[in-house]
PDB file of C-alpha atoms in Angstrom:
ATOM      1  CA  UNK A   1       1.062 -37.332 -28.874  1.00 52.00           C
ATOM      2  CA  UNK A   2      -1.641 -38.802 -26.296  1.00 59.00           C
ATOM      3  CA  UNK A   3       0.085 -37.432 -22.584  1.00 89.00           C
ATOM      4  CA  UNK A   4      -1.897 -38.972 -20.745  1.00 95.00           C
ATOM      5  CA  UNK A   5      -2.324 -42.699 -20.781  1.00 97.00           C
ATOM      6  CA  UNK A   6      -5.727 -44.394 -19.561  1.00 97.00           C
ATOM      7  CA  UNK A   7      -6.328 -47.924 -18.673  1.00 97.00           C
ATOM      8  CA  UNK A   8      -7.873 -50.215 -19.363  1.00 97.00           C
ATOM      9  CA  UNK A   9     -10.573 -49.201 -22.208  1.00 97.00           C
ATOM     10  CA  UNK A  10     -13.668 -51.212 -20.374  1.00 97.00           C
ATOM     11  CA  UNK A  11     -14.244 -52.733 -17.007  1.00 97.00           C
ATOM     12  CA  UNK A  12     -16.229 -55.094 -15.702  1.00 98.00           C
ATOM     13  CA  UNK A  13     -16.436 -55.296 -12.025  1.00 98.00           C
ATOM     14  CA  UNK A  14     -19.404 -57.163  -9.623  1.00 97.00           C
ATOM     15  CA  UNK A  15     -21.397 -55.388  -7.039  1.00 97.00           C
ATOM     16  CA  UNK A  16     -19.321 -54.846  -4.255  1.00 97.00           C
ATOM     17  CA  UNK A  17     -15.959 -55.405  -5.872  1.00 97.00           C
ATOM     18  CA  UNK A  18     -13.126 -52.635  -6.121  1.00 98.00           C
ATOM     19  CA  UNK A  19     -12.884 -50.892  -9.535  1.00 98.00           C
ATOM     20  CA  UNK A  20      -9.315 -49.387 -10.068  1.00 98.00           C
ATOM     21  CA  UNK A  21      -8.326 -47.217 -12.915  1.00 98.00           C
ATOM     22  CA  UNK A  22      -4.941 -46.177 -14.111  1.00 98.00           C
ATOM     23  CA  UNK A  23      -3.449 -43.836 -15.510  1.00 98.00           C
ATOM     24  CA  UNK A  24       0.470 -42.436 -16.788  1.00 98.00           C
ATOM     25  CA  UNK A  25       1.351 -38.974 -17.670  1.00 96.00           C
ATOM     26  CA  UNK A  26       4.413 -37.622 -19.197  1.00 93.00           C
ATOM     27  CA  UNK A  27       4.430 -34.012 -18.826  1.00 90.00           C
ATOM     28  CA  UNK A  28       6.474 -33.150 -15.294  1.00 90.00           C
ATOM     29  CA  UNK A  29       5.162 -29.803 -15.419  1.00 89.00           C
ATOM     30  CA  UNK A  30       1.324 -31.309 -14.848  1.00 91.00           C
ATOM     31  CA  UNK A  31       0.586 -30.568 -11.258  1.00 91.00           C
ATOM     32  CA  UNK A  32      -3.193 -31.009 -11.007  1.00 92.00           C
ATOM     33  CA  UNK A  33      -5.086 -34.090 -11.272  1.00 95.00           C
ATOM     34  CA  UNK A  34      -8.857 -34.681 -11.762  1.00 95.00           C
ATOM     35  CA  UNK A  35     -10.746 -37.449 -12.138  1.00 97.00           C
ATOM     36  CA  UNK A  36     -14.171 -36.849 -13.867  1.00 97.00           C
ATOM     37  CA  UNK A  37     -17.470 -39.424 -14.222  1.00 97.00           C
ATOM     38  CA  UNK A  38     -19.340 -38.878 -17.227  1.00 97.00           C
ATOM     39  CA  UNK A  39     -23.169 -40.419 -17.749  1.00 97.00           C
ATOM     40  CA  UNK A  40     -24.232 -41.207 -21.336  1.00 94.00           C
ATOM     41  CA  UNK A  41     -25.459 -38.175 -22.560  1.00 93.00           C
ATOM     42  CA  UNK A  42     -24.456 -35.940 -20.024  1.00 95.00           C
ATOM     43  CA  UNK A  43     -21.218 -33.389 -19.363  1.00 96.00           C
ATOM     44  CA  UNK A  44     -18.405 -34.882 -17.161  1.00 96.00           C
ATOM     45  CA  UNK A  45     -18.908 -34.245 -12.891  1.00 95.00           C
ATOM     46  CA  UNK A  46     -15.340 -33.553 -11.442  1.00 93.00           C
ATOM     47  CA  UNK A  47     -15.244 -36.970  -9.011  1.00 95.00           C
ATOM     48  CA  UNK A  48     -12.167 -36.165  -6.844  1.00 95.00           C
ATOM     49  CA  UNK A  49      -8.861 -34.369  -7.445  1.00 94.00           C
ATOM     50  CA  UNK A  50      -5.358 -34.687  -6.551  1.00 94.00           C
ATOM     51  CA  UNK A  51      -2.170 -32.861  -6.069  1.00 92.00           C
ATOM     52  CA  UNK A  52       1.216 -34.206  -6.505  1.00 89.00           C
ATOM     53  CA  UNK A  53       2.259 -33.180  -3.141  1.00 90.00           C
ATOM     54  CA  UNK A  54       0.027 -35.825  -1.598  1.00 92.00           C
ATOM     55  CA  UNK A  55       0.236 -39.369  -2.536  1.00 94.00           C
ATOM     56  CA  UNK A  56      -3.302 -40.440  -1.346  1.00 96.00           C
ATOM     57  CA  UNK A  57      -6.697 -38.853  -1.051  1.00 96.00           C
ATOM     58  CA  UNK A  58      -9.476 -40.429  -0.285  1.00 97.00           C
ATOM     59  CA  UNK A  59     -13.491 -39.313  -0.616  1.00 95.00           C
ATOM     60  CA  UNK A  60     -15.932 -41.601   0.674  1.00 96.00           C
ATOM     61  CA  UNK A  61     -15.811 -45.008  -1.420  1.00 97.00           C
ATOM     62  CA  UNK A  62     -13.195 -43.244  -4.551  1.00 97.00           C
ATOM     63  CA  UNK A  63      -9.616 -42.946  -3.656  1.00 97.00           C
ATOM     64  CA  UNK A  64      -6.934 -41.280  -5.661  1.00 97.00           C
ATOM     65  CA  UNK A  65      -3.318 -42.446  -5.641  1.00 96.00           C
ATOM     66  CA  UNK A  66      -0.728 -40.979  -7.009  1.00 96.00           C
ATOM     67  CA  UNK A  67       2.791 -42.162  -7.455  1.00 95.00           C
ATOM     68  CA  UNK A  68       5.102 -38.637  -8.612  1.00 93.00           C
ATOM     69  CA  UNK A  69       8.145 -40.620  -9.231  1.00 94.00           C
ATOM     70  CA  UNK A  70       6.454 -43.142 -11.955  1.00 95.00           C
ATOM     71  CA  UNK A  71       4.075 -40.639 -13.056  1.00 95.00           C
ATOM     72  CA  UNK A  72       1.168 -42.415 -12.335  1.00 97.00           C
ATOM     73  CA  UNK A  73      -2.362 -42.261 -10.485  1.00 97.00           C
ATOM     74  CA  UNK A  74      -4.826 -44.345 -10.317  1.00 98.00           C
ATOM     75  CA  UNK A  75      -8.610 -44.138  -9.043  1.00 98.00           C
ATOM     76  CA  UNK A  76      -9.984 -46.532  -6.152  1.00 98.00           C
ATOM     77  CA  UNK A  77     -14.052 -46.859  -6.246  1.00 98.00           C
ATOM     78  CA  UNK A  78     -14.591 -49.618  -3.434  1.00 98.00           C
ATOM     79  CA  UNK A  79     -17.837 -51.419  -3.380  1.00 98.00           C
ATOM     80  CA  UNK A  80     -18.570 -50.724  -6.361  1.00 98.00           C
ATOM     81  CA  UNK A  81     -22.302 -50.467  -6.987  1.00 98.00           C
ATOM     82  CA  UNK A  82     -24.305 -50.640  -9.986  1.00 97.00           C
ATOM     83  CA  UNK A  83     -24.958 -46.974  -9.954  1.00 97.00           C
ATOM     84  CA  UNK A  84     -21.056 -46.064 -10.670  1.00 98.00           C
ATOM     85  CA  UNK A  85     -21.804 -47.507 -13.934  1.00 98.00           C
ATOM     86  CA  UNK A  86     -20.310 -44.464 -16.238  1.00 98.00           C
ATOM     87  CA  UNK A  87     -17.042 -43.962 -18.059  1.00 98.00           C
ATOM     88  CA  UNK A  88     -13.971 -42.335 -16.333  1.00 98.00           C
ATOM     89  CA  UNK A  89     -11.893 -39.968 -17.684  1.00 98.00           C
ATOM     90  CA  UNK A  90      -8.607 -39.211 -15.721  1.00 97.00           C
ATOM     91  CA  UNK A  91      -7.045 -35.358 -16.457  1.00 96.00           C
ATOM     92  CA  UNK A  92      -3.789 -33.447 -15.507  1.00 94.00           C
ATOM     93  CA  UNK A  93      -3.290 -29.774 -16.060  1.00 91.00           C
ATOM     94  CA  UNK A  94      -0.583 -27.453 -15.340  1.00 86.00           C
ATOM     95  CA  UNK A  95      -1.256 -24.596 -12.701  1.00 73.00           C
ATOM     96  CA  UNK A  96       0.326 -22.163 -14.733  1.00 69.00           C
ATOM     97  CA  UNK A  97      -1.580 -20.755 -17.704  1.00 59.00           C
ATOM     98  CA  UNK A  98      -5.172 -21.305 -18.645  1.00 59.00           C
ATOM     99  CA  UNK A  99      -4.785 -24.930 -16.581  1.00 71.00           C
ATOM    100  CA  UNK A 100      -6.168 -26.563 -19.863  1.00 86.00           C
ATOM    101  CA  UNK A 101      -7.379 -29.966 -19.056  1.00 91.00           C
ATOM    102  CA  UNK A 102      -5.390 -33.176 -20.564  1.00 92.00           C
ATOM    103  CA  UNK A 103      -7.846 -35.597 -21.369  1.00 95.00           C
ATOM    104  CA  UNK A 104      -7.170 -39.828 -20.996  1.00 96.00           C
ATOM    105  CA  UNK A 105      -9.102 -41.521 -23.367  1.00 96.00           C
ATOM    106  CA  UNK A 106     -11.686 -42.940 -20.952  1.00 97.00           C
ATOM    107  CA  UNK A 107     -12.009 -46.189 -18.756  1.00 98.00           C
ATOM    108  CA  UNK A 108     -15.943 -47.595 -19.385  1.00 98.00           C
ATOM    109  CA  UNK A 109     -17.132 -49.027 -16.381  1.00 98.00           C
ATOM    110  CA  UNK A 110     -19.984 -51.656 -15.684  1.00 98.00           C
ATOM    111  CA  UNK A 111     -21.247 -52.565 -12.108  1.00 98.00           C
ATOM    112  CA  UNK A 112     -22.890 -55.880 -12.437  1.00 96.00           C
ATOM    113  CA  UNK A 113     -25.107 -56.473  -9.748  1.00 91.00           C
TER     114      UNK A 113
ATOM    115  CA  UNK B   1     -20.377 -28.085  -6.420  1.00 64.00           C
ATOM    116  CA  UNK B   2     -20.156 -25.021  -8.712  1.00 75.00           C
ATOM    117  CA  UNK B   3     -23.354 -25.208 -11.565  1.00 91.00           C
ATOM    118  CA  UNK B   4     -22.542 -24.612 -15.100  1.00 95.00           C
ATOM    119  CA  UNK B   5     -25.647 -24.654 -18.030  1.00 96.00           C
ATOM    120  CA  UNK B   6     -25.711 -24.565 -21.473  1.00 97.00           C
ATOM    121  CA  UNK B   7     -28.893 -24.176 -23.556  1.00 97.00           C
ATOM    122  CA  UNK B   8     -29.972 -25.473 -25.635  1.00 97.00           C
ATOM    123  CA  UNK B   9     -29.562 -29.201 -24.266  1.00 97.00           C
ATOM    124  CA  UNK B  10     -30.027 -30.406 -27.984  1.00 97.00           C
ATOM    125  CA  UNK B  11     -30.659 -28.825 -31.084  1.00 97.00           C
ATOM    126  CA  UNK B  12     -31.893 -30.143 -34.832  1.00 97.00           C
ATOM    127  CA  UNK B  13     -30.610 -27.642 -37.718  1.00 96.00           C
ATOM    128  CA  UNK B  14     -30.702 -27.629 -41.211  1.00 96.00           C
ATOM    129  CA  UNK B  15     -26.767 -27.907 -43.274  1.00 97.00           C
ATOM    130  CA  UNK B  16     -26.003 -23.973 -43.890  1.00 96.00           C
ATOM    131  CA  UNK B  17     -27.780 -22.358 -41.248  1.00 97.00           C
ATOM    132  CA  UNK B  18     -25.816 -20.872 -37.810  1.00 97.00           C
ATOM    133  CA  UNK B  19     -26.278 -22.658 -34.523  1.00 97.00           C
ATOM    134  CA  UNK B  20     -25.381 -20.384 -30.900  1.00 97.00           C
ATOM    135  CA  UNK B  21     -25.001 -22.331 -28.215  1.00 98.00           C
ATOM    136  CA  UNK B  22     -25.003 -20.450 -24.610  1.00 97.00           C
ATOM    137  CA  UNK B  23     -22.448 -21.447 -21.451  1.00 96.00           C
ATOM    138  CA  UNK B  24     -23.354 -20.172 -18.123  1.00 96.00           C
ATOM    139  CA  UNK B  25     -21.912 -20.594 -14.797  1.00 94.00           C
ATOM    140  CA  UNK B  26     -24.759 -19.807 -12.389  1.00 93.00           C
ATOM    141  CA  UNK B  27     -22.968 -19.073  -8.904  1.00 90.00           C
ATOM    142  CA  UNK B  28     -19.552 -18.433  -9.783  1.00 90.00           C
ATOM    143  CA  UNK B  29     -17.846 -16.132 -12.653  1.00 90.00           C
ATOM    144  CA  UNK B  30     -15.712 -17.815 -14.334  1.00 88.00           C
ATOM    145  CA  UNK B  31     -12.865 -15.379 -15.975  1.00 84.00           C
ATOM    146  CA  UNK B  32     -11.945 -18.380 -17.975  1.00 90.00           C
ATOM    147  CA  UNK B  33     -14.550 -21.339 -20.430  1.00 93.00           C
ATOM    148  CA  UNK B  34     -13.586 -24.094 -22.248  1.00 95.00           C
ATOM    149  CA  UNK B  35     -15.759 -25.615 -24.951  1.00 97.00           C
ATOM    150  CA  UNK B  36     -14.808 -29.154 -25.976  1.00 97.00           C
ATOM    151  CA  UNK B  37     -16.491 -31.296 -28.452  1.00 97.00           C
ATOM    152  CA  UNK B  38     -16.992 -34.812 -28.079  1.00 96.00           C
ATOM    153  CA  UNK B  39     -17.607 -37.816 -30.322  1.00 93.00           C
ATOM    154  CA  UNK B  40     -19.678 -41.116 -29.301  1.00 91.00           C
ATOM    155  CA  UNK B  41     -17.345 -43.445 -26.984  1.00 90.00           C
ATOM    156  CA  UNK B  42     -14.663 -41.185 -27.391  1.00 93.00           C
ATOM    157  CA  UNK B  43     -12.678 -38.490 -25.130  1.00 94.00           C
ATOM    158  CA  UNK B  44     -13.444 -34.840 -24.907  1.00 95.00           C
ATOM    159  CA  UNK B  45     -10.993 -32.747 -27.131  1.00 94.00           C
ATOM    160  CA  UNK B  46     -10.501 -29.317 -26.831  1.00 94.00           C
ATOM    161  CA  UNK B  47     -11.740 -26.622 -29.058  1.00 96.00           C
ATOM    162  CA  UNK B  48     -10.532 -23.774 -27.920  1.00 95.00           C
ATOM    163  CA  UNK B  49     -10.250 -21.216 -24.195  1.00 93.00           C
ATOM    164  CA  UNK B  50     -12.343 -18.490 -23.998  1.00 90.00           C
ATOM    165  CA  UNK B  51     -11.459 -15.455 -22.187  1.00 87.00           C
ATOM    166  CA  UNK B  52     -13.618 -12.865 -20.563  1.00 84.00           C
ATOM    167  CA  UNK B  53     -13.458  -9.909 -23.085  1.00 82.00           C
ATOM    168  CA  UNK B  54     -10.232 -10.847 -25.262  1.00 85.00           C
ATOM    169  CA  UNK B  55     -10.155 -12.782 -28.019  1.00 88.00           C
ATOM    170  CA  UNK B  56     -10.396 -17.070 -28.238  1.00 92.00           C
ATOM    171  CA  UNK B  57      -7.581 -19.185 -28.360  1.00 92.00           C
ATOM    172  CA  UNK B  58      -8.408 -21.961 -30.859  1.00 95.00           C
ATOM    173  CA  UNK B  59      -6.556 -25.488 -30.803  1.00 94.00           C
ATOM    174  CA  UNK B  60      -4.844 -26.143 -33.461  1.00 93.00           C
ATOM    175  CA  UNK B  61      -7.042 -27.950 -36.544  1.00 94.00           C
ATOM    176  CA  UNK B  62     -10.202 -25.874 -34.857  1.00 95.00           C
ATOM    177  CA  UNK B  63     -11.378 -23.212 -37.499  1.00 94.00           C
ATOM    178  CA  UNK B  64     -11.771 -20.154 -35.499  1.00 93.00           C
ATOM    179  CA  UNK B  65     -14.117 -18.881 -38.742  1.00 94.00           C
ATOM    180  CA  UNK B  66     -16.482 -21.628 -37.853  1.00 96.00           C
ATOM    181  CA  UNK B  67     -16.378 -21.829 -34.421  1.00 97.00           C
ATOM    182  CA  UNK B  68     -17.081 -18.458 -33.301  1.00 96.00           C
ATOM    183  CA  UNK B  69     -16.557 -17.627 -29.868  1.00 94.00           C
ATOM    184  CA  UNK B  70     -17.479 -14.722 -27.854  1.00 91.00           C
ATOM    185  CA  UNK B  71     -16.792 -14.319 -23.322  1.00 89.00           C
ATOM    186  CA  UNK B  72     -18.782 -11.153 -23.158  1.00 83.00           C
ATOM    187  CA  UNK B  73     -19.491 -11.183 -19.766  1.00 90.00           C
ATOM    188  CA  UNK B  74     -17.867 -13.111 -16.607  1.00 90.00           C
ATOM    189  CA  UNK B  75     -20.679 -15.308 -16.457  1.00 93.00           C
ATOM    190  CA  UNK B  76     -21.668 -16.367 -19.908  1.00 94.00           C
ATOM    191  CA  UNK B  77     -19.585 -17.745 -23.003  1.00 94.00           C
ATOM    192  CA  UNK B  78     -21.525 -18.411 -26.661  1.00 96.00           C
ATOM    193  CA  UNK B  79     -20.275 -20.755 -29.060  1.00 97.00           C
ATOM    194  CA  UNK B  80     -21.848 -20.171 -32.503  1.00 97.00           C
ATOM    195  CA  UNK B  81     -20.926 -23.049 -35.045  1.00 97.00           C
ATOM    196  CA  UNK B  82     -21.760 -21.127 -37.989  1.00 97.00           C
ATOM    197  CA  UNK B  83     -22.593 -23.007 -41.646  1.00 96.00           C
ATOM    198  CA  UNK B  84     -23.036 -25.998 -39.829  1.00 96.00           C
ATOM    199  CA  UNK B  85     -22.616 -29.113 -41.992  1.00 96.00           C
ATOM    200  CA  UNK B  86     -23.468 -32.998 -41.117  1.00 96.00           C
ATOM    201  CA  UNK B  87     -19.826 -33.481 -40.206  1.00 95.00           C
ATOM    202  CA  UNK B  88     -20.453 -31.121 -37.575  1.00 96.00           C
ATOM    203  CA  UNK B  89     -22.568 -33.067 -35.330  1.00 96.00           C
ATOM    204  CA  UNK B  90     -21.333 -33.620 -32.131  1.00 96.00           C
ATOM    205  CA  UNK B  91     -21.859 -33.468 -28.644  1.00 97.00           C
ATOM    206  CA  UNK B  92     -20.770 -29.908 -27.436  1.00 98.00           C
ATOM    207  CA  UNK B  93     -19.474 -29.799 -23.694  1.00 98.00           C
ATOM    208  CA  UNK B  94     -18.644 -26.353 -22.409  1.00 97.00           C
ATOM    209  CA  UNK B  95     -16.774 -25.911 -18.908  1.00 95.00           C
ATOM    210  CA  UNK B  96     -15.992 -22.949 -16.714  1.00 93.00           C
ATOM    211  CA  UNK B  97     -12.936 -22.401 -14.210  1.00 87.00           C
ATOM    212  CA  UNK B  98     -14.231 -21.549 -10.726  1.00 82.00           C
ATOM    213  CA  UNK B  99     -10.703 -21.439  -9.383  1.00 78.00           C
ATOM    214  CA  UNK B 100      -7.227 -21.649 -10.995  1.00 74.00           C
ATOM    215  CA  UNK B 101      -7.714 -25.440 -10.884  1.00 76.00           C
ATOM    216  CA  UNK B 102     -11.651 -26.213 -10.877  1.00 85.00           C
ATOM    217  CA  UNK B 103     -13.210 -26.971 -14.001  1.00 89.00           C
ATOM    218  CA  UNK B 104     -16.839 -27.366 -13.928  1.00 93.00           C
ATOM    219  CA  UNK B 105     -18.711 -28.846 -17.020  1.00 96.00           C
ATOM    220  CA  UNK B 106     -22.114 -27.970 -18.439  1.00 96.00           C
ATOM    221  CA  UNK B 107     -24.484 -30.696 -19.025  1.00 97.00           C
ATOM    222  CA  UNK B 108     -23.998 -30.498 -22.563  1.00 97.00           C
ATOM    223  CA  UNK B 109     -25.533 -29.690 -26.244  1.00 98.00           C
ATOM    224  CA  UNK B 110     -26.052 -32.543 -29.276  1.00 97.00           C
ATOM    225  CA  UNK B 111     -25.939 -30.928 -32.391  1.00 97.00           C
ATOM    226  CA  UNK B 112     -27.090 -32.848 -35.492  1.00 97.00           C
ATOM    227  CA  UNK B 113     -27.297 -31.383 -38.613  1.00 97.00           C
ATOM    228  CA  UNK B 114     -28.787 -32.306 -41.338  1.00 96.00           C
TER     229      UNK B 114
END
């Protein structure tokens, strides 16, 4: 059972555009919520994280928003720019225990210029 | 951010032989590792959570007999894929907790066995 859903599979935005990214969990108990960037051939970077108690964060050009009562979050990357060029992987985790990452499947993103 | 390594960054074995690959966080101990595996174009699935000095907790379908783990110190987690067959090529991601929350990933390790 895949808890958290990740959309869409592949993205193709121009230079400059706005990139968005979604993503629906199902476990109420996640509480933590990471976005990661990955580069082929390279481990993931943690991007920007969220808490549910907050329903916006924002970090230079990527925003995170998060909507507790649909259990959904999405990422923001405004003018997007060639370089952001990567796959996304949203993640929730539960503060209690190990906090065990739950993977989305991945969002593959290509900046034209 | 925090800085987690692994070593080696690739490595070329032959089918039957043991492979150890190293996870380090370098300015933070990390009382808790993760190593995931990770297939081309796909998402990063668990393997199992390594402790600092107890025992592994596998995922379930992950054979704890092949993929031995060992947290020996706060700093450094080994994953040893022992007997390694072609079906065991992958790309091997390890990641360390700097806070209750904070995962940080290592750069990774491509296994391909031949």
């Amino acid at each position: 059972q895949q808890q958290v859903k990740q959309s869409p599979q592949s993205l193709i935005v121009q230079k400059g555009g706005i990139s968005i990214i979604n993503c629906a969990y199902e476990n109420t108990a996640f509480d933590y919520f990471p976005w990661y960037q990955q580069f082929p051939g390279k481990g993931p970077a943690l991007l920007i994280a969220i808490r549910p108690d907050v329903s916006e964060k924002k970090e230079g050009r990527f925003t995170i928003s998060f909507n507790k009562s649909a259990k959904q979050f999405s990422l923001h990357i405004m003018d997007s720019q060639p370089g952001d060029s990567a796959t996304y992987f949203c993640a929730a985790s539960s503060m209690t225990g190990y906090s065990t990452l739950t993977f989305g499947k991945g969002t593959m993103l290509l900046v034209s210029p | 951010g925090a800085v987690v390594s692994q070593h080696p960054s690739w490595v070329i074995c032959k089918s039957g032989t043991s492979v150890k690959i190293e996870c380090r966080s370098l300015d933070f101990q990390a009382t808790t590792m993760f190593w995931y595996r990770q297939f081309p174009k796909q998402s990063l699935m668990l393997m199992a959570t390594s402790n600092e000095g107890s025992k592994a907790t596998y995922e379930q379908g992950v054979e704890k007999d092949k993929f031995l783990i060992n947290h020996a110190s706060l700093t450094l987690s080994t994953l040893t894929v022992t007997s390694a067959h072609p079906e065991d090529s992958s790309f091997y991601i390890c990641s360390a907790n700097r806070d209750q929350e904070t995962q940080y990933f290592g750069p990774g390790t491509r296994l391909l066995v031949l």
